[in-house]
Short mmCIF file of C-alpha atoms in Angstrom, two decimals:
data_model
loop_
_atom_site.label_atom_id
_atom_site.label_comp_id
_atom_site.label_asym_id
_atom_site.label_seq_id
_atom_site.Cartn_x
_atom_site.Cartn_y
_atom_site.Cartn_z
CA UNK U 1 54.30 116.30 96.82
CA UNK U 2 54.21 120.49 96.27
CA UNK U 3 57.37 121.62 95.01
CA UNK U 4 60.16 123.79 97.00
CA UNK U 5 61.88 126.29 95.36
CA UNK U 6 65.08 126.48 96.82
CA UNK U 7 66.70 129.64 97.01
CA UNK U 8 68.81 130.89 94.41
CA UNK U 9 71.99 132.02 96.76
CA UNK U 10 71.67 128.43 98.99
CA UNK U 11 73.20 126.82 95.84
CA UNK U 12 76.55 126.17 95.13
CA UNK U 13 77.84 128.02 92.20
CA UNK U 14 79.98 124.56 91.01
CA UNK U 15 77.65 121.50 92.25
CA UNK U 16 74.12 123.74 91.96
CA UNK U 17 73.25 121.93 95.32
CA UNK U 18 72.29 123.47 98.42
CA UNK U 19 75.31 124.36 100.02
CA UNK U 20 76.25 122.15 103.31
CA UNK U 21 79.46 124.19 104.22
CA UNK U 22 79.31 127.75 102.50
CA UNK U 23 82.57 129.76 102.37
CA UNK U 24 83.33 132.89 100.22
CA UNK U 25 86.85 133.32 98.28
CA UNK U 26 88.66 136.37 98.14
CA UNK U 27 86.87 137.38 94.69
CA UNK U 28 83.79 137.63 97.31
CA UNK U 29 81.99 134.80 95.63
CA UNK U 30 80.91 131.86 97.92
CA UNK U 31 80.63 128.22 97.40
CA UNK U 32 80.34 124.57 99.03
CA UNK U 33 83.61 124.11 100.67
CA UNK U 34 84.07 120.53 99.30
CA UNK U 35 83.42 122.29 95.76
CA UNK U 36 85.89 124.67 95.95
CA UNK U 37 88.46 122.93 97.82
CA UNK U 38 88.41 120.26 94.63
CA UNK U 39 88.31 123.20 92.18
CA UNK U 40 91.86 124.90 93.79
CA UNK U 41 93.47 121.19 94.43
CA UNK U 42 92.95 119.85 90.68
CA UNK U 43 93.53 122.99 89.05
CA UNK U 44 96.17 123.37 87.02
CA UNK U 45 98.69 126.36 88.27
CA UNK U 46 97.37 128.39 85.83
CA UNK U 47 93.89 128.15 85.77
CA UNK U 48 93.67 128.86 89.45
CA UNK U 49 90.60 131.11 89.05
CA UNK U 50 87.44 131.99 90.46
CA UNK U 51 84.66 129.76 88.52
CA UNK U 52 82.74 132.75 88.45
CA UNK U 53 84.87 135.63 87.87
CA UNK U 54 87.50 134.17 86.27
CA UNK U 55 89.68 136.36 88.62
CA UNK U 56 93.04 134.35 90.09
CA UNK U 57 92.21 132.76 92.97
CA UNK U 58 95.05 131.85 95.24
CA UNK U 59 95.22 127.69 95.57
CA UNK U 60 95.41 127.98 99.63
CA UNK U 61 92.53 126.93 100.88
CA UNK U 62 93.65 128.37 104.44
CA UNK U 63 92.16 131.68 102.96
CA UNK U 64 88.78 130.70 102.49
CA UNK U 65 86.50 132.80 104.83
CA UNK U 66 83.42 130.42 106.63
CA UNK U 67 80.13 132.22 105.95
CA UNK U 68 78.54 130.98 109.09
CA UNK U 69 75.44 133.66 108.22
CA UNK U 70 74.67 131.85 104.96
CA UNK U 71 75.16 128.25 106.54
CA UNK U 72 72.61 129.75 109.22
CA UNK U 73 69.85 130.94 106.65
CA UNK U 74 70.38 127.43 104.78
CA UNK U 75 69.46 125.38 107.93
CA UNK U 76 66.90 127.50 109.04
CA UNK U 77 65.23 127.03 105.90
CA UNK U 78 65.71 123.19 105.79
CA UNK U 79 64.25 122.91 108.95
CA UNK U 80 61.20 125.01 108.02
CA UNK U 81 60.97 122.88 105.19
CA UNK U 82 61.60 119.75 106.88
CA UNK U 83 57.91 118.73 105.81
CA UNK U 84 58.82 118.75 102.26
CA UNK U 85 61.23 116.11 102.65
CA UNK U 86 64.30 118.58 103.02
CA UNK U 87 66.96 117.06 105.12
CA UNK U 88 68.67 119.32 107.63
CA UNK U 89 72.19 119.77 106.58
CA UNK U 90 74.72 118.75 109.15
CA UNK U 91 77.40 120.78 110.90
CA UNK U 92 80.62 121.09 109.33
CA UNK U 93 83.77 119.98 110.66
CA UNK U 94 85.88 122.41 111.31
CA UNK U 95 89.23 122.65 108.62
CA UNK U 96 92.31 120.95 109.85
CA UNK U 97 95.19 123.52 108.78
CA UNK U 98 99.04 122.69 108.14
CA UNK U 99 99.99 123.97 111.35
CA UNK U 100 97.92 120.59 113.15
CA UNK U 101 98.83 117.95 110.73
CA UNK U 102 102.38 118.87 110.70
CA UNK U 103 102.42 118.55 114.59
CA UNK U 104 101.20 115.23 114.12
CA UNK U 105 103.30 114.01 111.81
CA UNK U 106 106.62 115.15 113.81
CA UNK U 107 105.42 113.74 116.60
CA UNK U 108 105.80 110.21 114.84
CA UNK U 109 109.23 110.38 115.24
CA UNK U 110 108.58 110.94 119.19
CA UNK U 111 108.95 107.45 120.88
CA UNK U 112 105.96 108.26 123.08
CA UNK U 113 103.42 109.67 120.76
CA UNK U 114 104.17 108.01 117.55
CA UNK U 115 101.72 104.95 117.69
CA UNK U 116 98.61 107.80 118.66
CA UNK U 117 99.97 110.23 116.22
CA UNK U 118 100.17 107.48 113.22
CA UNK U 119 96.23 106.56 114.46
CA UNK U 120 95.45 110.12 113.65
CA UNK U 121 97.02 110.74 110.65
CA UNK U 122 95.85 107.19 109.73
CA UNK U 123 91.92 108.73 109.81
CA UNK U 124 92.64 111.59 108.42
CA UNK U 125 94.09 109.91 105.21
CA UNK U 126 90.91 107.69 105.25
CA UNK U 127 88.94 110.58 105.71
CA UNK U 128 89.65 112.85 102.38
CA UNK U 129 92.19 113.64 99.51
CA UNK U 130 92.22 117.13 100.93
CA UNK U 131 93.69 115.87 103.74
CA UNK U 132 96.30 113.36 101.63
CA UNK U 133 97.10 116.35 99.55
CA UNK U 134 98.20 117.83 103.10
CA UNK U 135 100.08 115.24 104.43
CA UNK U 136 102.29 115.05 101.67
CA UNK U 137 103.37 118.51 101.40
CA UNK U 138 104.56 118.78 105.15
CA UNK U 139 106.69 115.31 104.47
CA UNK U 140 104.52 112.28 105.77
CA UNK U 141 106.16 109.95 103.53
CA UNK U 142 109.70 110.79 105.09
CA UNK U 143 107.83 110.09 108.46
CA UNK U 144 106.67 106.60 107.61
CA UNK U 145 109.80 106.08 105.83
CA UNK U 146 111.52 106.84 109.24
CA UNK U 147 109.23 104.87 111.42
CA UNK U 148 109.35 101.73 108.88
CA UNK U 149 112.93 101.26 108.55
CA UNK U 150 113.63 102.58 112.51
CA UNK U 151 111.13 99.14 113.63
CA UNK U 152 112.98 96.96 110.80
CA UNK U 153 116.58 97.98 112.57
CA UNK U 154 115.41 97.29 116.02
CA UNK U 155 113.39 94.38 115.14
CA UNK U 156 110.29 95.43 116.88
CA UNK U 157 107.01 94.84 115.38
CA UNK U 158 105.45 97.24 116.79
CA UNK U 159 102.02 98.57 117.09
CA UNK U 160 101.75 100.89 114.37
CA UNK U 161 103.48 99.45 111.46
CA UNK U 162 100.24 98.77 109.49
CA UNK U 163 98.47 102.07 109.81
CA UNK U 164 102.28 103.51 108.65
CA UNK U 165 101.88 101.52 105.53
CA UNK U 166 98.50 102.20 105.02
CA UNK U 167 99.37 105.95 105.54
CA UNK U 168 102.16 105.79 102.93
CA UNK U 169 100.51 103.98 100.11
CA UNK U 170 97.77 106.48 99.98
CA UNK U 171 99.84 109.90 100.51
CA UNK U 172 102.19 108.12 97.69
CA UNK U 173 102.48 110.24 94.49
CA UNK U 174 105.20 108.97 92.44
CA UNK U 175 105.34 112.31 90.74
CA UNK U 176 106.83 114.12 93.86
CA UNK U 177 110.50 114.67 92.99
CA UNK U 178 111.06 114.70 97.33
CA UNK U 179 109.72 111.33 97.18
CA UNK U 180 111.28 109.56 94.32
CA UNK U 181 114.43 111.27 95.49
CA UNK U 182 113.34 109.80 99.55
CA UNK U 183 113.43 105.87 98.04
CA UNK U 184 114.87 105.29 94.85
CA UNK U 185 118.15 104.21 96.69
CA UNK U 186 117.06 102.80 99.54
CA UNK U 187 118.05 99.39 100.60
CA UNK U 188 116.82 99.54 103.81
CA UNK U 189 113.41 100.28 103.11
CA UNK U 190 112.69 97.53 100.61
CA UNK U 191 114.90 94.99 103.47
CA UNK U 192 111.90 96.90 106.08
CA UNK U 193 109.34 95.48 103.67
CA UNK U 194 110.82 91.75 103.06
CA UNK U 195 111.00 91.85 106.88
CA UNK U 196 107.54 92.74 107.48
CA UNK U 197 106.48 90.34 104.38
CA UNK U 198 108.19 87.67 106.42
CA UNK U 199 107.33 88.69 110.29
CA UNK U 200 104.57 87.21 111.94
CA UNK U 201 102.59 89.54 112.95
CA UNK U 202 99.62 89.21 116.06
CA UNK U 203 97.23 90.62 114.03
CA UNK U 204 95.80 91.58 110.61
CA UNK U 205 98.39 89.57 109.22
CA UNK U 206 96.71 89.47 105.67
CA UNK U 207 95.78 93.65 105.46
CA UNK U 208 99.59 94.58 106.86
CA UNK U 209 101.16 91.99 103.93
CA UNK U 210 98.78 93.76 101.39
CA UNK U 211 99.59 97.42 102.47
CA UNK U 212 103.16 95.94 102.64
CA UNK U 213 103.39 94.79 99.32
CA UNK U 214 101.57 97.36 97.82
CA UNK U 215 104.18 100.06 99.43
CA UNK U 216 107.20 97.71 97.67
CA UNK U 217 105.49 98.16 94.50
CA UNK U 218 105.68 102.15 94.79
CA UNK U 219 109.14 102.07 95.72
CA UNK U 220 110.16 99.47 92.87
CA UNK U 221 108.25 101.93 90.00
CA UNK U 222 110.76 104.42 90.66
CA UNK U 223 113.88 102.95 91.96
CA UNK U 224 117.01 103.48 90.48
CA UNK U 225 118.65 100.85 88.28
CA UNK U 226 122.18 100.56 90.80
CA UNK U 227 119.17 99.42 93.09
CA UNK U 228 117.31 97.26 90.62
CA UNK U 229 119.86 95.51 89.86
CA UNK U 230 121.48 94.77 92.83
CA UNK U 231 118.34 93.24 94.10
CA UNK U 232 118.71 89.97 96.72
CA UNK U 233 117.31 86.41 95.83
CA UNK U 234 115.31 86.95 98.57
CA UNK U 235 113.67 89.72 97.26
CA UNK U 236 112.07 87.48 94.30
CA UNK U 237 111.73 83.98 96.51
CA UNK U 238 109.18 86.45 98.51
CA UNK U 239 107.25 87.41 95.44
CA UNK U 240 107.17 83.82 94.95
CA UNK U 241 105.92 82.71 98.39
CA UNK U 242 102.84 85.96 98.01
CA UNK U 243 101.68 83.83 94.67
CA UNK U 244 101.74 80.86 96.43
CA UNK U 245 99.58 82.28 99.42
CA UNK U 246 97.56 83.82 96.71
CA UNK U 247 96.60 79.81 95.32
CA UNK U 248 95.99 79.06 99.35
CA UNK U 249 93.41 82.35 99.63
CA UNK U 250 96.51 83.46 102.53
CA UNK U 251 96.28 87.19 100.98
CA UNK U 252 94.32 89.70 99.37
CA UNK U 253 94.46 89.69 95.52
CA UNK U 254 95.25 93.28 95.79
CA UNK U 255 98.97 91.74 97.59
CA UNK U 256 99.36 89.09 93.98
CA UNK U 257 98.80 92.26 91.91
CA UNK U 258 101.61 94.15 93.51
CA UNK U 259 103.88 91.08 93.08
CA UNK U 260 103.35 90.52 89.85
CA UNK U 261 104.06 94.00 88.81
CA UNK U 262 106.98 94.14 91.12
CA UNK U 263 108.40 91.01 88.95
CA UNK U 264 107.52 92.73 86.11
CA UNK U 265 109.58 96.19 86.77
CA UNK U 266 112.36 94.14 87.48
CA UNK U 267 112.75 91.43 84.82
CA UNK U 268 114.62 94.06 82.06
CA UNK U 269 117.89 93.16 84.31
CA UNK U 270 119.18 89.97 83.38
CA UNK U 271 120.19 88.93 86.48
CA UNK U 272 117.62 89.66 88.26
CA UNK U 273 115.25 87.25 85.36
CA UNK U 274 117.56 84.64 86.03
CA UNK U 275 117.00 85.27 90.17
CA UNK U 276 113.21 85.02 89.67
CA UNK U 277 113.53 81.54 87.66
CA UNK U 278 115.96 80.33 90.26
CA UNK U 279 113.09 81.46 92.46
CA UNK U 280 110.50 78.53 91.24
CA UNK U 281 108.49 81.55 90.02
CA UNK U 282 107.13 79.97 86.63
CA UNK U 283 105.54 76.96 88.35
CA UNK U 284 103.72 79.34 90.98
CA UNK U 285 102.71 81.69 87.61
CA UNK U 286 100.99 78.46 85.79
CA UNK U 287 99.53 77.46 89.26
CA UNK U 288 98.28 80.51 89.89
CA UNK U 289 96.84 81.26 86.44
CA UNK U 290 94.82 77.39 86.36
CA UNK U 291 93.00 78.20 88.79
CA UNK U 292 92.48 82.19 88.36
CA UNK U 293 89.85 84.16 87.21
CA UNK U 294 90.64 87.55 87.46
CA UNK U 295 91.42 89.43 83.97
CA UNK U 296 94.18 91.76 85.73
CA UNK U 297 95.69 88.76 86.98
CA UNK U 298 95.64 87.10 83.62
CA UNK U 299 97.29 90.17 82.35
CA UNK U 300 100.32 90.42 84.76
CA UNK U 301 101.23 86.71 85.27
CA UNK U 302 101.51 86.38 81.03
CA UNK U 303 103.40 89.06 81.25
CA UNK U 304 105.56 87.82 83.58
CA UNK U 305 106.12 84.70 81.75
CA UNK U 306 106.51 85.92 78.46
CA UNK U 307 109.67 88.37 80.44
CA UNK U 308 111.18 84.77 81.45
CA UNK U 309 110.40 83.06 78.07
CA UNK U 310 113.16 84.84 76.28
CA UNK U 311 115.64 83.08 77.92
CA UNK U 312 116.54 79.06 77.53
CA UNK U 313 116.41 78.64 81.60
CA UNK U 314 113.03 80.18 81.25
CA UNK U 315 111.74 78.28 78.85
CA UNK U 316 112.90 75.29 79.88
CA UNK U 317 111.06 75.27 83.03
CA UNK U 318 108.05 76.45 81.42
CA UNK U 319 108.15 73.58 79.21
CA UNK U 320 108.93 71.36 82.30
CA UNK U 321 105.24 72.25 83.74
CA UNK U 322 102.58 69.82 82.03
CA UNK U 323 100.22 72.48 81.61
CA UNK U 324 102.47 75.39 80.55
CA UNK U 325 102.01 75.16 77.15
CA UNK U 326 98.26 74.52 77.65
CA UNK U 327 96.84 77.35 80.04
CA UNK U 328 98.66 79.64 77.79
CA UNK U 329 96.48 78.88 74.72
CA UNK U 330 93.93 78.59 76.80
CA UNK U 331 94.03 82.50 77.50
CA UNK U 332 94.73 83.86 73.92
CA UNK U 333 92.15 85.24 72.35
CA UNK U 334 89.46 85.38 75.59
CA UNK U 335 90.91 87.93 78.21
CA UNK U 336 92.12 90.90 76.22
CA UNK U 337 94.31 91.90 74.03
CA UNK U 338 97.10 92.29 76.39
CA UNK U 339 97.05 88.92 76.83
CA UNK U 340 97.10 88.01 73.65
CA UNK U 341 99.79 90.13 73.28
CA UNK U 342 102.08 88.16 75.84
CA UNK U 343 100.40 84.67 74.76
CA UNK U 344 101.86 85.06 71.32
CA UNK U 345 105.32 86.45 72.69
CA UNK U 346 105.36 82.96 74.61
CA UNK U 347 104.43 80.70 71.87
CA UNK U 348 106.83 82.46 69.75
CA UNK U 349 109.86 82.15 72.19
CA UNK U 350 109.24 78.63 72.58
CA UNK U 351 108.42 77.88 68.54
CA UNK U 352 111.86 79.61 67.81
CA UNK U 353 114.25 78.46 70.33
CA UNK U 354 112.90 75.29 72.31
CA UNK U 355 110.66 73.47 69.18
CA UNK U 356 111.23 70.16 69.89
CA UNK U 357 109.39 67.37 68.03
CA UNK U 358 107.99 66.73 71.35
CA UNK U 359 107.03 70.06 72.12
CA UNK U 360 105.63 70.83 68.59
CA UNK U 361 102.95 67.61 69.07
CA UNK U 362 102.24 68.72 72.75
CA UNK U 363 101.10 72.46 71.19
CA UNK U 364 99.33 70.71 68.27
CA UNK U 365 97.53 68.88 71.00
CA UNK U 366 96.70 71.14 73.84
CA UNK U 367 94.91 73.76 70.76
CA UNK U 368 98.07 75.77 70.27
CA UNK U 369 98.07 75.19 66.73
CA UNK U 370 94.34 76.22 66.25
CA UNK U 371 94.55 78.84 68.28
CA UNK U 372 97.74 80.78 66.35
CA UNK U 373 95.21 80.03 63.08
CA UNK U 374 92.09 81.81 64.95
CA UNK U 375 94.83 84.82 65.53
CA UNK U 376 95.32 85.57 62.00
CA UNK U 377 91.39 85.44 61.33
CA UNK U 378 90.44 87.14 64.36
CA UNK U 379 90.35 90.71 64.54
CA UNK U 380 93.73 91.13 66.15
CA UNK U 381 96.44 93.46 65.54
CA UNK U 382 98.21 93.22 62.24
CA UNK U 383 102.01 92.49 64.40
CA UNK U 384 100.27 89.34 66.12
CA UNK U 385 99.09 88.08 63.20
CA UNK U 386 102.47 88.44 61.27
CA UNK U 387 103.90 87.09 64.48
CA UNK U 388 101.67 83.86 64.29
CA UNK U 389 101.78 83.18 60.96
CA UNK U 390 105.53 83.13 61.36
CA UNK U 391 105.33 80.23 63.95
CA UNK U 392 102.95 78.27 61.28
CA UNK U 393 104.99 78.91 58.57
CA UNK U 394 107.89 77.85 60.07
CA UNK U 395 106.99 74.38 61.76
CA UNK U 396 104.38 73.82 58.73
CA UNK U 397 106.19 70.43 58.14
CA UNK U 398 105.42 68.96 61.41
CA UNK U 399 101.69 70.48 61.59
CA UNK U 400 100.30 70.21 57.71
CA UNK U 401 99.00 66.95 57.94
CA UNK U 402 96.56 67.30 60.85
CA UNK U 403 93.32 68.56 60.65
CA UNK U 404 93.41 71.29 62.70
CA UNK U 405 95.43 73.79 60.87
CA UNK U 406 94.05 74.67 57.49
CA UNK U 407 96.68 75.08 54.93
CA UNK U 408 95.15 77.42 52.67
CA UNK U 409 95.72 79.80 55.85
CA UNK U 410 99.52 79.45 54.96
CA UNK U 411 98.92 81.42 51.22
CA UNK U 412 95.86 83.35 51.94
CA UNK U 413 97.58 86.10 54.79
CA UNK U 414 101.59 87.29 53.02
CA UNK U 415 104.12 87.47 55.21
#
């Protein structure tokens, strides 16, 4: 096929592509809209300048200038070209300013318009981050905030409630002051959440628990500790009842994740680790991770346990599950080293504070034993080594006499 040279001015001075929706900044240089829109919203304050100039280039994108007689000479020439192969480039949309996506997102406080407002700021959201970046500076989260905890108070699930999650976990930045400052207190929006968690819903029940949960998780990361640690029982027996849809295939994996981590942030209060014990959590965890394959997953749920592990209640009903001891070894050393990490924290809690005889022959059985000797030949970090050697050294007595740990390990590594 002959070669087309495209040119020179049809091509973006950022992408060097042909230029779909051409419009020229104040420094009178022109570029793809999509380009340039990017360059001004990931800039840093300071280097808001003209990729071609280098002159400061205000971040508004309200002042770019269309240059409809450029985007005219650019389709004009892909349709004389269309032989070539040269696709015809299509018509731009035209650039939603403040001024319309503000009215929309007042008008989800209006009784009337709300559900057909939160369907239009719900497409927009999907549609680009230009448009997230938008929503968030003229206050949607406070919006969906509003209309979340205004259905949980009246008790009406109504139409709407899952594109208002949806629309708040993707306009969520946690690094907005106005936002952290718009939930780190508030009760009523994590009670909005358990409600919805709990509701039955007519429809999409699994995609409105997942946008749900995932919403709970933002709010958790940057709650305040008064709130933290005041949390309800319920709270945790709901995390609880997510892993066990999880084992069931009830909800999305994406829904486990944000549990997990939501156990996670708030195990550093005690009270709250003995709440998520009380829970039945640890059986669900050891469920959950026997029949798991997901390396994320993996990741969170050791975590979770090795949190709980550091207490006797915790440990006790880790040891009560047959397979506790058993799907933890099974995990060190082949997911990652955050695993590993959490797998020795757990063998260690329970070698230190809960070594039995009978739990001391159930980890020289399951592989336990091997396993902590693999750590301190494997190419693992110089702590978890130390770590297992400790747990060797110390319950050498009961294991030196089988075959599966090696003695000589014992002197080689120093302490």
């Amino acid at each position: 096929m002959e070669e087309v040279e495209i040119p020179q001015y049809f091509l973006c001075p950022i992408s060097l592509m042909i230029m779909k929706d051409p419009v020229t900044t104040v420094t009178g240089i022109t570029y793809d809209r999509d380009n340039i829109e990017m360059w001004l919203l990931t800039a840093e304050e300071e280097a808001a300048t003209c990729p071609v100039t280098k002159q400061k280039l205000p971040r508004d994108i309200e002042l770019l200038t269309p240059n409809h007689m450029l985007r005219r000479l650019i389709q004009a020439w892909c349709i004389a070209n269309a032989s070539y192969g040269i696709d015809r480039i299509p018509t731009p949309k035209y650039p939603l300013n403040k001024s319309h996506i503000l009215r929309l997102v007042r008008q989800v406080n209006n009784h009337q318009l709300c559900v057909e407002a939160l369907r239009k700021i719900d497409a927009l959201v999907i549609e680009n981050e230009k448009n997230r970046k938008c929503l968030e500076e003229v206050g949607a989260i406070k919006a969906m905030v509003t209309f979340i905890v205004k259905s949980f108070k009246e008790r009406k699930l109504i139409t709407g409630l899952e594109e208002a999650l949806r629309i708040f976990h993707l306009v969520w930045s946690p690094t907005t002051e106005n936002n952290k400052q718009l939930v780190k207190e508030n009760h009523d929006l994590i009670e909005a959440i358990l409600w919805i968690l709990r509701s039955e819903m007519p429809k999409n029940q699994v995609a409105i628990n997942t946008h749900a949960m995932v919403v709970l998780k933002n709010v958790i990361e940057v709650s305040s500790s008064s709130l933290l640690s005041g949390l309800h029982p319920e709270l945790f027996q709901e995390m609880v009842n997510i892993l066990r849809k999880e084992r069931k295939h009830y909800i999305s994996q994406q829904a486990t994740k944000a549990a997990l981590q939501v156990l996670i942030d708030t195990c550093p209060w005690a009270r709250n680790k003995q709440k998520i014990i009380e829970s039945g959590a640890i059986f669900e965890l050891i469920e959950l991770e026997l029949c798991n394959t997901e390396k994320r997953v993996s990741e969170l749920v050791l975590c979770v346990l090795a949190h709980l592990c550091t207490c006797a209640d915790g440990r006790a009903e880790f040891l009560k599950h047959a397979a506790g001891i058993g799907v933890v070894t099974k995990r060190t050393l082949r997911v990652s080293s955050a695993t590993d990490d959490c797998a020795i924290q757990i063998l260690g809690s329970i070698a230190k504070c809960s070594a039995t005889k009978e739990v001391l022959m159930e980890m020289l059985r399951v592989g336990a034993v091997s396993k902590l000797c693999m750590v301190i030949q494997a190419s693992c970090e110089d702590y978890l080594k130390k770590k297992a050697m400790e747990i060797l050294r110390t319950h050498s007595y009961a294991w030196s006499n089988s075959p599966c740990i090696q003695v000589y390990l014992l002197t080689r590594y120093p302490g």
